[in-house]
Amino acid sequence: MNNLIIDTAGETIFFKIITNQKEYNIKHNNCRENFDELVNLVFEFLNRYDIELSKIKNIFVNQGPGKYTSIRSAISLVKAINVSMNINIYGYFSSQITNNNYKNLINLLEEGRLTKNFIQPKYSN
């Protein structure tokens, strides 16, 4: 099962793919220019590791807390993917990730602690 994680709530824009066999990740500067290019950055990341969007089963998006523009850009992107590709989307909060262990999201999903297609952003001041 292929899972894509999009985290724009922190100091960097972070993408991660978790498959049954491997993990891939990349970071970008968290800046306005990259928000404008967020769609391209995601597709370049997927292409780099030869993973088709249609092969992604779940997308996890960090819903905060964080800056309005960064969170809104990521949420808009995953909602568009959900509508066009019918891929499951799950929102999570930064507090659910400890020591950069994004695999914890898979555990939370399996435990039923994440709700499919439910995004509830939390913006910082």
PDB file of C-alpha atoms in Angstrom:
ATOM      1  CA  MET A   1       0.000   0.000   0.000  1.00  0.00           C
ATOM      2  CA  ASN A   2       1.396   3.405  -1.002  1.00  0.00           C
ATOM      3  CA  ASN A   3       0.856   6.372   1.303  1.00  0.00           C
ATOM      4  CA  LEU A   4       1.743   9.988   0.588  1.00  0.00           C
ATOM      5  CA  ILE A   5       2.333  12.451   3.410  1.00  0.00           C
ATOM      6  CA  ILE A   6       2.229  16.198   2.799  1.00  0.00           C
ATOM      7  CA  ASP A   7       3.367  18.414   5.660  1.00  0.00           C
ATOM      8  CA  THR A   8       3.496  22.175   5.091  1.00  0.00           C
ATOM      9  CA  ALA A   9       2.823  23.252   8.679  1.00  0.00           C
ATOM     10  CA  GLY A  10       6.437  23.502   9.836  1.00  0.00           C
ATOM     11  CA  GLU A  11       9.609  25.291   8.828  1.00  0.00           C
ATOM     12  CA  THR A  12       9.860  23.203   5.652  1.00  0.00           C
ATOM     13  CA  ILE A  13       7.527  21.639   3.133  1.00  0.00           C
ATOM     14  CA  PHE A  14       7.919  17.912   3.605  1.00  0.00           C
ATOM     15  CA  PHE A  15       6.751  15.064   1.380  1.00  0.00           C
ATOM     16  CA  LYS A  16       7.074  11.401   2.242  1.00  0.00           C
ATOM     17  CA  ILE A  17       5.997   8.216   0.522  1.00  0.00           C
ATOM     18  CA  ILE A  18       5.669   5.082   2.617  1.00  0.00           C
ATOM     19  CA  THR A  19       5.281   1.837   0.685  1.00  0.00           C
ATOM     20  CA  ASN A  20       5.339  -1.730   1.957  1.00  0.00           C
ATOM     21  CA  GLN A  21       9.016  -1.987   1.035  1.00  0.00           C
ATOM     22  CA  LYS A  22      10.532   1.503   1.025  1.00  0.00           C
ATOM     23  CA  GLU A  23      10.262   5.096   2.154  1.00  0.00           C
ATOM     24  CA  TYR A  24      11.147   8.233   0.230  1.00  0.00           C
ATOM     25  CA  ASN A  25      11.115  11.837   1.362  1.00  0.00           C
ATOM     26  CA  ILE A  26      12.115  15.326   0.333  1.00  0.00           C
ATOM     27  CA  LYS A  27      12.083  18.787   1.897  1.00  0.00           C
ATOM     28  CA  HIS A  28      11.627  22.219   0.361  1.00  0.00           C
ATOM     29  CA  ASN A  29      11.759  25.733   1.754  1.00  0.00           C
ATOM     30  CA  ASN A  30       8.464  26.808   3.272  1.00  0.00           C
ATOM     31  CA  CYS A  31       8.001  29.961   1.197  1.00  0.00           C
ATOM     32  CA  ARG A  32       5.406  31.639  -0.987  1.00  0.00           C
ATOM     33  CA  GLU A  33       7.122  30.594  -4.229  1.00  0.00           C
ATOM     34  CA  ASN A  34       6.864  26.931  -3.251  1.00  0.00           C
ATOM     35  CA  PHE A  35       3.183  27.264  -2.314  1.00  0.00           C
ATOM     36  CA  ASP A  36       2.559  28.528  -5.843  1.00  0.00           C
ATOM     37  CA  GLU A  37       4.388  25.456  -7.158  1.00  0.00           C
ATOM     38  CA  LEU A  38       3.054  22.916  -4.639  1.00  0.00           C
ATOM     39  CA  VAL A  39       1.268  20.804  -7.246  1.00  0.00           C
ATOM     40  CA  ASN A  40       4.403  20.657  -9.403  1.00  0.00           C
ATOM     41  CA  LEU A  41       6.579  19.819  -6.392  1.00  0.00           C
ATOM     42  CA  VAL A  42       4.349  16.874  -5.480  1.00  0.00           C
ATOM     43  CA  PHE A  43       4.299  15.502  -9.019  1.00  0.00           C
ATOM     44  CA  GLU A  44       8.074  15.944  -9.400  1.00  0.00           C
ATOM     45  CA  PHE A  45       8.520  14.017  -6.145  1.00  0.00           C
ATOM     46  CA  LEU A  46       6.277  11.175  -7.331  1.00  0.00           C
ATOM     47  CA  ASN A  47       8.005  11.084 -10.728  1.00  0.00           C
ATOM     48  CA  ARG A  48      11.444  11.000  -9.113  1.00  0.00           C
ATOM     49  CA  TYR A  49      10.568   7.674  -7.482  1.00  0.00           C
ATOM     50  CA  ASP A  50       8.457   6.402 -10.396  1.00  0.00           C
ATOM     51  CA  ILE A  51       5.228   6.286  -8.381  1.00  0.00           C
ATOM     52  CA  GLU A  52       1.981   7.051 -10.161  1.00  0.00           C
ATOM     53  CA  LEU A  53      -0.638   9.049  -8.314  1.00  0.00           C
ATOM     54  CA  SER A  54      -3.163   6.343  -9.168  1.00  0.00           C
ATOM     55  CA  LYS A  55      -1.062   3.908  -7.093  1.00  0.00           C
ATOM     56  CA  ILE A  56      -1.410   6.038  -3.935  1.00  0.00           C
ATOM     57  CA  LYS A  57      -4.068   4.655  -1.595  1.00  0.00           C
ATOM     58  CA  ASN A  58      -3.953   7.273   1.183  1.00  0.00           C
ATOM     59  CA  ILE A  59      -2.804  10.870   1.465  1.00  0.00           C
ATOM     60  CA  PHE A  60      -2.127  12.323   4.898  1.00  0.00           C
ATOM     61  CA  VAL A  61      -2.023  16.105   5.252  1.00  0.00           C
ATOM     62  CA  ASN A  62      -0.839  18.054   8.272  1.00  0.00           C
ATOM     63  CA  GLN A  63      -3.718  20.293   9.301  1.00  0.00           C
ATOM     64  CA  GLY A  64      -1.772  22.333  11.806  1.00  0.00           C
ATOM     65  CA  PRO A  65      -1.103  24.261  13.727  1.00  0.00           C
ATOM     66  CA  GLY A  66       0.704  26.392  11.213  1.00  0.00           C
ATOM     67  CA  LYS A  67       0.492  29.377   8.904  1.00  0.00           C
ATOM     68  CA  TYR A  68      -2.776  29.860   7.077  1.00  0.00           C
ATOM     69  CA  THR A  69      -1.305  29.975   3.564  1.00  0.00           C
ATOM     70  CA  SER A  70       0.865  26.878   3.937  1.00  0.00           C
ATOM     71  CA  ILE A  71      -1.863  24.714   5.454  1.00  0.00           C
ATOM     72  CA  ARG A  72      -4.548  25.997   3.088  1.00  0.00           C
ATOM     73  CA  SER A  73      -2.380  25.249   0.035  1.00  0.00           C
ATOM     74  CA  ALA A  74      -1.784  21.653   1.106  1.00  0.00           C
ATOM     75  CA  ILE A  75      -5.414  21.031   2.053  1.00  0.00           C
ATOM     76  CA  SER A  76      -6.641  22.465  -1.250  1.00  0.00           C
ATOM     77  CA  LEU A  77      -4.262  20.211  -3.137  1.00  0.00           C
ATOM     78  CA  VAL A  78      -5.271  17.005  -1.341  1.00  0.00           C
ATOM     79  CA  LYS A  79      -8.978  17.814  -1.645  1.00  0.00           C
ATOM     80  CA  ALA A  80      -8.543  18.304  -5.404  1.00  0.00           C
ATOM     81  CA  ILE A  81      -6.728  14.967  -5.650  1.00  0.00           C
ATOM     82  CA  ASN A  82      -9.493  13.339  -3.628  1.00  0.00           C
ATOM     83  CA  VAL A  83     -12.182  14.662  -5.957  1.00  0.00           C
ATOM     84  CA  SER A  84     -10.337  13.844  -9.185  1.00  0.00           C
ATOM     85  CA  MET A  85      -8.727  10.516  -8.232  1.00  0.00           C
ATOM     86  CA  ASN A  86     -10.912   9.277  -5.358  1.00  0.00           C
ATOM     87  CA  ILE A  87      -7.874   8.748  -3.120  1.00  0.00           C
ATOM     88  CA  ASN A  88      -8.499   8.575   0.632  1.00  0.00           C
ATOM     89  CA  ILE A  89      -7.387  11.688   2.498  1.00  0.00           C
ATOM     90  CA  TYR A  90      -6.729  12.007   6.218  1.00  0.00           C
ATOM     91  CA  GLY A  91      -5.894  15.070   8.268  1.00  0.00           C
ATOM     92  CA  TYR A  92      -3.519  14.860  11.191  1.00  0.00           C
ATOM     93  CA  PHE A  93      -2.032  17.338  13.643  1.00  0.00           C
ATOM     94  CA  SER A  94       1.656  18.058  14.231  1.00  0.00           C
ATOM     95  CA  SER A  95       1.286  16.787  17.797  1.00  0.00           C
ATOM     96  CA  GLN A  96       0.563  13.295  16.432  1.00  0.00           C
ATOM     97  CA  ILE A  97       4.096  13.060  15.017  1.00  0.00           C
ATOM     98  CA  THR A  98       6.911  12.516  17.501  1.00  0.00           C
ATOM     99  CA  ASN A  99      10.597  12.303  16.597  1.00  0.00           C
ATOM    100  CA  ASN A 100       9.692  12.680  12.894  1.00  0.00           C
ATOM    101  CA  ASN A 101       8.088   9.222  12.976  1.00  0.00           C
ATOM    102  CA  TYR A 102       5.552   9.606  10.181  1.00  0.00           C
ATOM    103  CA  LYS A 103       4.905   5.852  10.212  1.00  0.00           C
ATOM    104  CA  ASN A 104       2.829   6.622  13.278  1.00  0.00           C
ATOM    105  CA  LEU A 105       0.160   7.892  10.861  1.00  0.00           C
ATOM    106  CA  ILE A 106      -0.247   4.370   9.497  1.00  0.00           C
ATOM    107  CA  ASN A 107      -0.692   3.093  13.061  1.00  0.00           C
ATOM    108  CA  LEU A 108      -3.264   5.813  13.819  1.00  0.00           C
ATOM    109  CA  LEU A 109      -5.152   4.886  10.654  1.00  0.00           C
ATOM    110  CA  GLU A 110      -5.143   1.180  11.520  1.00  0.00           C
ATOM    111  CA  GLU A 111      -6.348   1.996  15.058  1.00  0.00           C
ATOM    112  CA  GLY A 112      -9.238   4.011  13.592  1.00  0.00           C
ATOM    113  CA  ARG A 113      -8.004   7.280  15.093  1.00  0.00           C
ATOM    114  CA  LEU A 114      -8.016   9.192  11.785  1.00  0.00           C
ATOM    115  CA  THR A 115     -11.229   9.971   9.925  1.00  0.00           C
ATOM    116  CA  LYS A 116     -11.353   9.539   6.165  1.00  0.00           C
ATOM    117  CA  ASN A 117     -12.042  12.711   4.163  1.00  0.00           C
ATOM    118  CA  PHE A 118     -12.220  14.825   7.321  1.00  0.00           C
ATOM    119  CA  ILE A 119      -9.915  17.845   7.407  1.00  0.00           C
ATOM    120  CA  GLN A 120     -10.161  20.376  10.211  1.00  0.00           C
ATOM    121  CA  PRO A 121      -7.351  22.945   9.889  1.00  0.00           C
ATOM    122  CA  LYS A 122      -5.823  24.627  12.913  1.00  0.00           C
ATOM    123  CA  TYR A 123      -3.999  27.864  12.177  1.00  0.00           C
ATOM    124  CA  SER A 124      -1.406  29.508  14.386  1.00  0.00           C
ATOM    125  CA  ASN A 125      -1.441  33.202  15.209  1.00  0.00           C
TER     126      ASN A 125
END
